[in-house]
mmCIF file of N, CA and C in Angstrom:
data_model
loop_
_atom_site.group_PDB
_atom_site.id
_atom_site.type_symbol
_atom_site.label_atom_id
_atom_site.label_comp_id
_atom_site.label_asym_id
_atom_site.label_seq_id
_atom_site.Cartn_x
_atom_site.Cartn_y
_atom_site.Cartn_z
ATOM 1 N N ALA A 1068 95.066 91.409 102.121
ATOM 2 C CA ALA A 1068 95.532 90.370 101.203
ATOM 3 C C ALA A 1068 95.885 91.009 99.869
ATOM 4 N N GLY A 1069 96.947 90.520 99.254
ATOM 5 C CA GLY A 1069 97.376 91.043 97.960
ATOM 6 C C GLY A 1069 96.589 90.439 96.811
ATOM 7 N N TYR A 1070 96.623 91.129 95.706
ATOM 8 C CA TYR A 1070 95.951 90.663 94.504
ATOM 9 C C TYR A 1070 96.974 90.450 93.400
ATOM 10 N N HIS A 1071 96.640 89.552 92.491
ATOM 11 C CA HIS A 1071 97.450 89.323 91.300
ATOM 12 C C HIS A 1071 96.666 89.854 90.111
ATOM 13 N N ALA A 1072 97.352 90.497 89.192
ATOM 14 C CA ALA A 1072 96.734 90.979 87.958
ATOM 15 C C ALA A 1072 97.481 90.377 86.777
ATOM 16 N N VAL A 1073 96.722 89.827 85.839
ATOM 17 C CA VAL A 1073 97.303 89.228 84.643
ATOM 18 C C VAL A 1073 96.713 89.926 83.427
ATOM 19 N N LYS A 1074 97.580 90.471 82.583
ATOM 20 C CA LYS A 1074 97.156 91.155 81.366
ATOM 21 C C LYS A 1074 97.312 90.195 80.195
ATOM 22 N N ALA A 1075 96.312 90.161 79.316
ATOM 23 C CA ALA A 1075 96.368 89.269 78.158
ATOM 24 C C ALA A 1075 95.956 90.029 76.901
ATOM 25 N N PRO A 1076 96.626 89.755 75.778
ATOM 26 C CA PRO A 1076 96.249 90.403 74.520
ATOM 27 C C PRO A 1076 94.988 89.775 73.944
ATOM 28 N N VAL A 1077 94.283 90.524 73.129
ATOM 29 C CA VAL A 1077 93.105 90.020 72.432
ATOM 30 C C VAL A 1077 93.427 90.019 70.941
ATOM 31 N N PHE A 1078 93.272 88.874 70.306
ATOM 32 C CA PHE A 1078 93.545 88.718 68.879
ATOM 33 C C PHE A 1078 92.244 88.345 68.166
ATOM 34 N N PRO A 1079 91.561 89.283 67.543
ATOM 35 C CA PRO A 1079 90.262 88.993 66.909
ATOM 36 C C PRO A 1079 90.418 88.414 65.500
ATOM 37 N N PHE A 1080 91.005 87.222 65.382
ATOM 38 C CA PHE A 1080 91.265 86.642 64.071
ATOM 39 C C PHE A 1080 89.988 86.425 63.270
ATOM 40 N N GLN A 1081 88.874 86.167 63.942
ATOM 41 C CA GLN A 1081 87.635 85.923 63.217
ATOM 42 C C GLN A 1081 87.179 87.164 62.454
ATOM 43 N N LYS A 1082 87.644 88.346 62.827
ATOM 44 C CA LYS A 1082 87.254 89.582 62.144
ATOM 45 C C LYS A 1082 88.061 89.830 60.875
ATOM 46 N N PHE A 1083 89.129 89.066 60.671
ATOM 47 C CA PHE A 1083 90.009 89.287 59.530
ATOM 48 C C PHE A 1083 90.184 88.004 58.723
ATOM 49 N N PRO A 1084 89.159 87.617 57.948
ATOM 50 C CA PRO A 1084 89.291 86.385 57.166
ATOM 51 C C PRO A 1084 90.450 86.488 56.179
ATOM 52 N N GLY A 1085 91.168 85.406 56.029
ATOM 53 C CA GLY A 1085 92.278 85.372 55.097
ATOM 54 C C GLY A 1085 93.586 85.901 55.643
ATOM 55 N N VAL A 1086 93.586 86.396 56.869
ATOM 56 C CA VAL A 1086 94.804 86.933 57.466
ATOM 57 C C VAL A 1086 95.675 85.776 57.946
ATOM 58 N N ASP A 1087 96.980 85.911 57.762
ATOM 59 C CA ASP A 1087 97.929 84.900 58.223
ATOM 60 C C ASP A 1087 97.890 84.826 59.746
ATOM 61 N N PHE A 1088 97.666 83.631 60.280
ATOM 62 C CA PHE A 1088 97.549 83.465 61.728
ATOM 63 C C PHE A 1088 98.896 83.383 62.431
ATOM 64 N N VAL A 1089 99.990 83.332 61.677
ATOM 65 C CA VAL A 1089 101.307 83.291 62.299
ATOM 66 C C VAL A 1089 101.639 84.693 62.787
ATOM 67 N N LEU A 1090 101.870 84.811 64.077
ATOM 68 C CA LEU A 1090 102.123 86.122 64.662
ATOM 69 C C LEU A 1090 103.583 86.506 64.499
ATOM 70 N N GLY A 1091 103.799 87.726 64.118
ATOM 71 C CA GLY A 1091 105.154 88.247 64.013
ATOM 72 C C GLY A 1091 105.550 88.906 65.312
ATOM 73 N N PRO A 1092 106.702 89.574 65.332
ATOM 74 C CA PRO A 1092 107.164 90.205 66.572
ATOM 75 C C PRO A 1092 106.234 91.311 67.064
ATOM 76 N N GLU A 1093 105.459 91.902 66.156
ATOM 77 C CA GLU A 1093 104.549 92.971 66.591
ATOM 78 C C GLU A 1093 103.237 92.427 67.154
ATOM 79 N N MET A 1094 102.957 91.148 66.976
ATOM 80 C CA MET A 1094 101.841 90.399 67.558
ATOM 81 C C MET A 1094 100.456 90.815 67.071
ATOM 82 N N ARG A 1095 100.242 92.024 66.634
ATOM 83 C CA ARG A 1095 98.969 92.475 66.065
ATOM 84 C C ARG A 1095 97.757 92.277 66.973
ATOM 85 N N SER A 1096 97.872 92.519 68.231
ATOM 86 C CA SER A 1096 96.691 92.447 69.095
ATOM 87 C C SER A 1096 95.901 93.737 68.928
ATOM 88 N N THR A 1097 94.589 93.641 69.149
ATOM 89 C CA THR A 1097 93.747 94.830 69.000
ATOM 90 C C THR A 1097 93.226 95.325 70.334
ATOM 91 N N GLY A 1098 93.674 94.744 71.385
ATOM 92 C CA GLY A 1098 93.233 95.171 72.701
ATOM 93 C C GLY A 1098 93.814 94.274 73.765
ATOM 94 N N GLU A 1099 93.491 94.602 74.979
ATOM 95 C CA GLU A 1099 93.979 93.816 76.106
ATOM 96 C C GLU A 1099 92.869 93.672 77.134
ATOM 97 N N VAL A 1100 92.947 92.604 77.890
ATOM 98 C CA VAL A 1100 92.031 92.376 79.003
ATOM 99 C C VAL A 1100 92.870 92.068 80.231
ATOM 100 N N MET A 1101 92.237 92.127 81.392
ATOM 101 C CA MET A 1101 92.971 91.855 82.624
ATOM 102 C C MET A 1101 92.112 90.997 83.544
ATOM 103 N N GLY A 1102 92.759 90.038 84.188
ATOM 104 C CA GLY A 1102 92.119 89.238 85.213
ATOM 105 C C GLY A 1102 92.760 89.560 86.552
ATOM 106 N N VAL A 1103 91.935 89.768 87.575
ATOM 107 C CA VAL A 1103 92.435 90.113 88.908
ATOM 108 C C VAL A 1103 91.834 89.145 89.919
ATOM 109 N N ASP A 1104 92.684 88.620 90.806
ATOM 110 C CA ASP A 1104 92.206 87.704 91.839
ATOM 111 C C ASP A 1104 93.288 87.595 92.913
ATOM 112 N N VAL A 1105 92.911 87.096 94.072
ATOM 113 C CA VAL A 1105 93.904 86.868 95.127
ATOM 114 C C VAL A 1105 94.789 85.673 94.783
ATOM 115 N N SER A 1106 94.307 84.814 93.894
ATOM 116 C CA SER A 1106 95.058 83.641 93.452
ATOM 117 C C SER A 1106 95.603 83.902 92.048
ATOM 118 N N LEU A 1107 96.902 83.681 91.846
ATOM 119 C CA LEU A 1107 97.494 83.875 90.523
ATOM 120 C C LEU A 1107 96.861 82.958 89.471
ATOM 121 N N PRO A 1108 96.655 81.665 89.753
ATOM 122 C CA PRO A 1108 96.006 80.828 88.733
ATOM 123 C C PRO A 1108 94.612 81.326 88.362
ATOM 124 N N ASN A 1109 93.841 81.799 89.340
ATOM 125 C CA ASN A 1109 92.506 82.313 89.034
ATOM 126 C C ASN A 1109 92.570 83.616 88.253
ATOM 127 N N ALA A 1110 93.543 84.468 88.555
ATOM 128 C CA ALA A 1110 93.716 85.712 87.795
ATOM 129 C C ALA A 1110 94.059 85.378 86.344
ATOM 130 N N TYR A 1111 94.917 84.398 86.143
ATOM 131 C CA TYR A 1111 95.278 83.966 84.790
ATOM 132 C C TYR A 1111 94.053 83.423 84.059
ATOM 133 N N LEU A 1112 93.282 82.570 84.738
ATOM 134 C CA LEU A 1112 92.076 82.012 84.137
ATOM 135 C C LEU A 1112 91.106 83.117 83.741
ATOM 136 N N LYS A 1113 90.901 84.082 84.617
ATOM 137 C CA LYS A 1113 89.997 85.196 84.315
ATOM 138 C C LYS A 1113 90.467 85.977 83.092
ATOM 139 N N ALA A 1114 91.758 86.213 82.982
ATOM 140 C CA ALA A 1114 92.293 86.938 81.824
ATOM 141 C C ALA A 1114 92.087 86.138 80.542
ATOM 142 N N MET A 1115 92.348 84.841 80.591
ATOM 143 C CA MET A 1115 92.181 84.014 79.395
ATOM 144 C C MET A 1115 90.719 83.949 78.961
ATOM 145 N N LEU A 1116 89.810 83.797 79.924
ATOM 146 C CA LEU A 1116 88.385 83.767 79.590
ATOM 147 C C LEU A 1116 87.929 85.099 79.015
ATOM 148 N N ALA A 1117 88.411 86.199 79.585
ATOM 149 C CA ALA A 1117 88.045 87.529 79.089
ATOM 150 C C ALA A 1117 88.572 87.757 77.676
ATOM 151 N N ALA A 1118 89.702 87.141 77.338
ATOM 152 C CA ALA A 1118 90.281 87.281 76.000
ATOM 153 C C ALA A 1118 89.596 86.373 74.982
ATOM 154 N N GLY A 1119 88.663 85.552 75.455
ATOM 155 C CA GLY A 1119 87.921 84.684 74.544
ATOM 156 C C GLY A 1119 88.535 83.316 74.334
ATOM 157 N N THR A 1120 89.488 82.944 75.164
ATOM 158 C CA THR A 1120 90.114 81.627 75.051
ATOM 159 C C THR A 1120 89.100 80.553 75.408
ATOM 160 N N ARG A 1121 88.996 79.555 74.555
ATOM 161 C CA ARG A 1121 88.112 78.425 74.846
ATOM 162 C C ARG A 1121 88.974 77.261 75.297
ATOM 163 N N PHE A 1122 88.640 76.703 76.424
ATOM 164 C CA PHE A 1122 89.406 75.581 76.959
ATOM 165 C C PHE A 1122 88.708 74.279 76.600
ATOM 166 N N PRO A 1123 89.476 73.261 76.223
ATOM 167 C CA PRO A 1123 88.851 71.986 75.874
ATOM 168 C C PRO A 1123 88.200 71.342 77.091
ATOM 169 N N THR A 1124 87.115 70.628 76.833
ATOM 170 C CA THR A 1124 86.418 69.929 77.915
ATOM 171 C C THR A 1124 86.534 68.415 77.765
ATOM 172 N N GLU A 1125 87.249 67.986 76.738
ATOM 173 C CA GLU A 1125 87.461 66.559 76.526
ATOM 174 C C GLU A 1125 88.709 66.373 75.678
ATOM 175 N N GLY A 1126 89.182 65.138 75.631
ATOM 176 C CA GLY A 1126 90.344 64.848 74.801
ATOM 177 C C GLY A 1126 91.485 64.281 75.609
ATOM 178 N N GLY A 1127 92.689 64.477 75.101
ATOM 179 C CA GLY A 1127 93.871 63.926 75.742
ATOM 180 C C GLY A 1127 94.880 64.995 76.096
ATOM 181 N N VAL A 1128 95.688 64.684 77.107
ATOM 182 C CA VAL A 1128 96.722 65.597 77.587
ATOM 183 C C VAL A 1128 98.023 64.809 77.711
ATOM 184 N N PHE A 1129 99.095 65.351 77.125
ATOM 185 C CA PHE A 1129 100.407 64.726 77.277
ATOM 186 C C PHE A 1129 101.106 65.379 78.460
ATOM 187 N N VAL A 1130 101.613 64.555 79.384
ATOM 188 C CA VAL A 1130 102.280 65.061 80.583
ATOM 189 C C VAL A 1130 103.678 64.465 80.668
ATOM 190 N N SER A 1131 104.669 65.328 80.709
ATOM 191 C CA SER A 1131 106.053 64.921 80.925
ATOM 192 C C SER A 1131 106.674 65.965 81.838
ATOM 193 N N VAL A 1132 107.033 65.564 83.044
ATOM 194 C CA VAL A 1132 107.491 66.509 84.061
ATOM 195 C C VAL A 1132 108.862 66.069 84.564
ATOM 196 N N ARG A 1133 109.756 67.020 84.732
ATOM 197 C CA ARG A 1133 111.090 66.671 85.232
ATOM 198 C C ARG A 1133 110.965 66.100 86.638
ATOM 199 N N GLN A 1134 111.894 65.276 86.991
ATOM 200 C CA GLN A 1134 111.833 64.519 88.240
ATOM 201 C C GLN A 1134 111.587 65.395 89.463
ATOM 202 N N GLY A 1135 112.217 66.543 89.558
ATOM 203 C CA GLY A 1135 112.073 67.402 90.727
ATOM 204 C C GLY A 1135 110.700 68.018 90.901
ATOM 205 N N ASP A 1136 109.881 68.007 89.841
ATOM 206 C CA ASP A 1136 108.548 68.618 89.907
ATOM 207 C C ASP A 1136 107.417 67.600 89.895
ATOM 208 N N ARG A 1137 107.735 66.341 89.890
ATOM 209 C CA ARG A 1137 106.700 65.325 89.686
ATOM 210 C C ARG A 1137 105.663 65.258 90.798
ATOM 211 N N ASP A 1138 106.051 65.466 92.046
ATOM 212 C CA ASP A 1138 105.066 65.391 93.128
ATOM 213 C C ASP A 1138 104.004 66.479 92.998
ATOM 214 N N VAL A 1139 104.395 67.618 92.465
ATOM 215 C CA VAL A 1139 103.462 68.742 92.315
ATOM 216 C C VAL A 1139 102.403 68.444 91.260
ATOM 217 N N MET A 1140 102.747 67.639 90.253
ATOM 218 C CA MET A 1140 101.804 67.411 89.167
ATOM 219 C C MET A 1140 100.782 66.319 89.470
ATOM 220 N N ILE A 1141 100.964 65.563 90.533
ATOM 221 C CA ILE A 1141 100.037 64.467 90.832
ATOM 222 C C ILE A 1141 98.601 64.963 91.010
ATOM 223 N N PRO A 1142 98.337 65.994 91.834
ATOM 224 C CA PRO A 1142 96.948 66.448 91.951
ATOM 225 C C PRO A 1142 96.403 67.054 90.655
ATOM 226 N N VAL A 1143 97.268 67.635 89.846
ATOM 227 C CA VAL A 1143 96.822 68.197 88.565
ATOM 228 C C VAL A 1143 96.353 67.076 87.648
ATOM 229 N N VAL A 1144 97.152 66.025 87.545
ATOM 230 C CA VAL A 1144 96.785 64.890 86.703
ATOM 231 C C VAL A 1144 95.539 64.207 87.253
ATOM 232 N N ARG A 1145 95.445 64.079 88.558
ATOM 233 C CA ARG A 1145 94.258 63.475 89.174
ATOM 234 C C ARG A 1145 93.003 64.266 88.781
ATOM 235 N N SER A 1146 93.097 65.593 88.813
ATOM 236 C CA SER A 1146 91.964 66.447 88.432
ATOM 237 C C SER A 1146 91.615 66.284 86.953
ATOM 238 N N LEU A 1147 92.633 66.258 86.099
ATOM 239 C CA LEU A 1147 92.383 66.085 84.668
ATOM 240 C C LEU A 1147 91.680 64.760 84.390
ATOM 241 N N MET A 1148 92.125 63.696 85.062
ATOM 242 C CA MET A 1148 91.503 62.389 84.865
ATOM 243 C C MET A 1148 90.076 62.377 85.407
ATOM 244 N N ALA A 1149 89.843 63.054 86.522
ATOM 245 C CA ALA A 1149 88.493 63.128 87.091
ATOM 246 C C ALA A 1149 87.541 63.869 86.147
ATOM 247 N N MET A 1150 88.083 64.794 85.353
ATOM 248 C CA MET A 1150 87.269 65.530 84.379
ATOM 249 C C MET A 1150 87.054 64.733 83.097
ATOM 250 N N GLY A 1151 87.679 63.562 83.008
ATOM 251 C CA GLY A 1151 87.481 62.706 81.852
ATOM 252 C C GLY A 1151 88.542 62.802 80.774
ATOM 253 N N PHE A 1152 89.605 63.559 81.017
ATOM 254 C CA PHE A 1152 90.677 63.646 80.030
ATOM 255 C C PHE A 1152 91.493 62.363 80.038
ATOM 256 N N LYS A 1153 91.939 61.939 78.862
ATOM 257 C CA LYS A 1153 92.890 60.839 78.759
ATOM 258 C C LYS A 1153 94.263 61.445 79.016
ATOM 259 N N VAL A 1154 95.082 60.774 79.799
ATOM 260 C CA VAL A 1154 96.408 61.292 80.120
ATOM 261 C C VAL A 1154 97.462 60.366 79.532
ATOM 262 N N PHE A 1155 98.363 60.950 78.755
ATOM 263 C CA PHE A 1155 99.476 60.243 78.137
ATOM 264 C C PHE A 1155 100.757 60.764 78.774
ATOM 265 N N THR A 1156 101.681 59.860 79.084
ATOM 266 C CA THR A 1156 102.903 60.280 79.775
ATOM 267 C C THR A 1156 104.136 59.595 79.205
ATOM 268 N N THR A 1157 105.275 60.104 79.634
ATOM 269 C CA THR A 1157 106.533 59.407 79.412
ATOM 270 C C THR A 1157 106.620 58.289 80.452
ATOM 271 N N LYS A 1158 107.577 57.409 80.291
ATOM 272 C CA LYS A 1158 107.693 56.248 81.182
ATOM 273 C C LYS A 1158 107.857 56.647 82.650
ATOM 274 N N GLY A 1159 108.815 57.514 82.956
ATOM 275 C CA GLY A 1159 109.076 57.881 84.349
ATOM 276 C C GLY A 1159 107.894 58.565 85.012
ATOM 277 N N THR A 1160 107.271 59.490 84.299
ATOM 278 C CA THR A 1160 106.106 60.191 84.846
ATOM 279 C C THR A 1160 104.958 59.210 85.054
ATOM 280 N N GLY A 1161 104.740 58.332 84.084
ATOM 281 C CA GLY A 1161 103.657 57.354 84.182
ATOM 282 C C GLY A 1161 103.848 56.375 85.326
ATOM 283 N N GLU A 1162 105.086 55.949 85.545
ATOM 284 C CA GLU A 1162 105.356 55.021 86.647
ATOM 285 C C GLU A 1162 105.082 55.672 87.996
ATOM 286 N N LEU A 1163 105.441 56.939 88.147
ATOM 287 C CA LEU A 1163 105.156 57.635 89.402
ATOM 288 C C LEU A 1163 103.651 57.784 89.612
ATOM 289 N N LEU A 1164 102.932 58.148 88.562
ATOM 290 C CA LEU A 1164 101.478 58.290 88.682
ATOM 291 C C LEU A 1164 100.831 56.958 89.051
ATOM 292 N N ALA A 1165 101.330 55.863 88.489
ATOM 293 C CA ALA A 1165 100.791 54.538 88.805
ATOM 294 C C ALA A 1165 100.971 54.213 90.284
ATOM 295 N N LYS A 1166 102.082 54.651 90.882
ATOM 296 C CA LYS A 1166 102.304 54.434 92.319
ATOM 297 C C LYS A 1166 101.285 55.186 93.167
ATOM 298 N N HIS A 1167 100.654 56.196 92.576
ATOM 299 C CA HIS A 1167 99.644 56.984 93.288
ATOM 300 C C HIS A 1167 98.232 56.612 92.845
ATOM 301 N N GLY A 1168 98.093 55.436 92.240
ATOM 302 C CA GLY A 1168 96.781 54.926 91.878
ATOM 303 C C GLY A 1168 96.208 55.473 90.586
ATOM 304 N N LEU A 1169 96.999 56.181 89.808
ATOM 305 C CA LEU A 1169 96.530 56.726 88.538
ATOM 306 C C LEU A 1169 97.052 55.855 87.403
ATOM 307 N N ARG A 1170 96.273 55.714 86.352
ATOM 308 C CA ARG A 1170 96.649 54.835 85.253
ATOM 309 C C ARG A 1170 96.698 55.595 83.928
ATOM 310 N N PRO A 1171 97.774 56.331 83.699
ATOM 311 C CA PRO A 1171 97.905 57.003 82.407
ATOM 312 C C PRO A 1171 98.342 56.011 81.332
ATOM 313 N N LYS A 1172 98.259 56.425 80.095
ATOM 314 C CA LYS A 1172 98.788 55.638 78.977
ATOM 315 C C LYS A 1172 100.237 56.070 78.787
ATOM 316 N N ILE A 1173 101.169 55.140 78.996
ATOM 317 C CA ILE A 1173 102.597 55.448 78.856
ATOM 318 C C ILE A 1173 102.993 55.282 77.387
ATOM 319 N N LEU A 1174 103.589 56.322 76.835
ATOM 320 C CA LEU A 1174 104.009 56.309 75.439
ATOM 321 C C LEU A 1174 105.464 55.889 75.316
ATOM 322 N N LYS A 1175 105.779 55.226 74.226
ATOM 323 C CA LYS A 1175 107.155 54.815 73.964
ATOM 324 C C LYS A 1175 107.896 55.946 73.268
ATOM 325 N N LYS A 1176 109.193 56.025 73.519
ATOM 326 C CA LYS A 1176 110.027 57.017 72.834
ATOM 327 C C LYS A 1176 110.233 56.597 71.390
ATOM 328 N N ILE A 1177 110.340 57.600 70.520
ATOM 329 C CA ILE A 1177 110.660 57.297 69.118
ATOM 330 C C ILE A 1177 111.910 58.042 68.717
#
């Protein structure tokens, strides 16, 4: 079986108080980490965790997916809702999710 490797930069902003957080073209990373797994999503997750990325465990997620990709996002949204995230969508995405028993908050266009 093949493996996927994902390389991620490490940005230790906490070590440099007062430094501008806007990254320029040189990015100013001080190191790199790598996540390896047979699954690309898991390799990516491992790299992000190794780089110190903190993922939210609550809150809201805005979802707007082009029509051709909407069926793929249904299990993702179902998982997010099962974890307790509030899901906000555009009208078309929200209507499709409702047909699959999910009840996102549909936002109006401005």
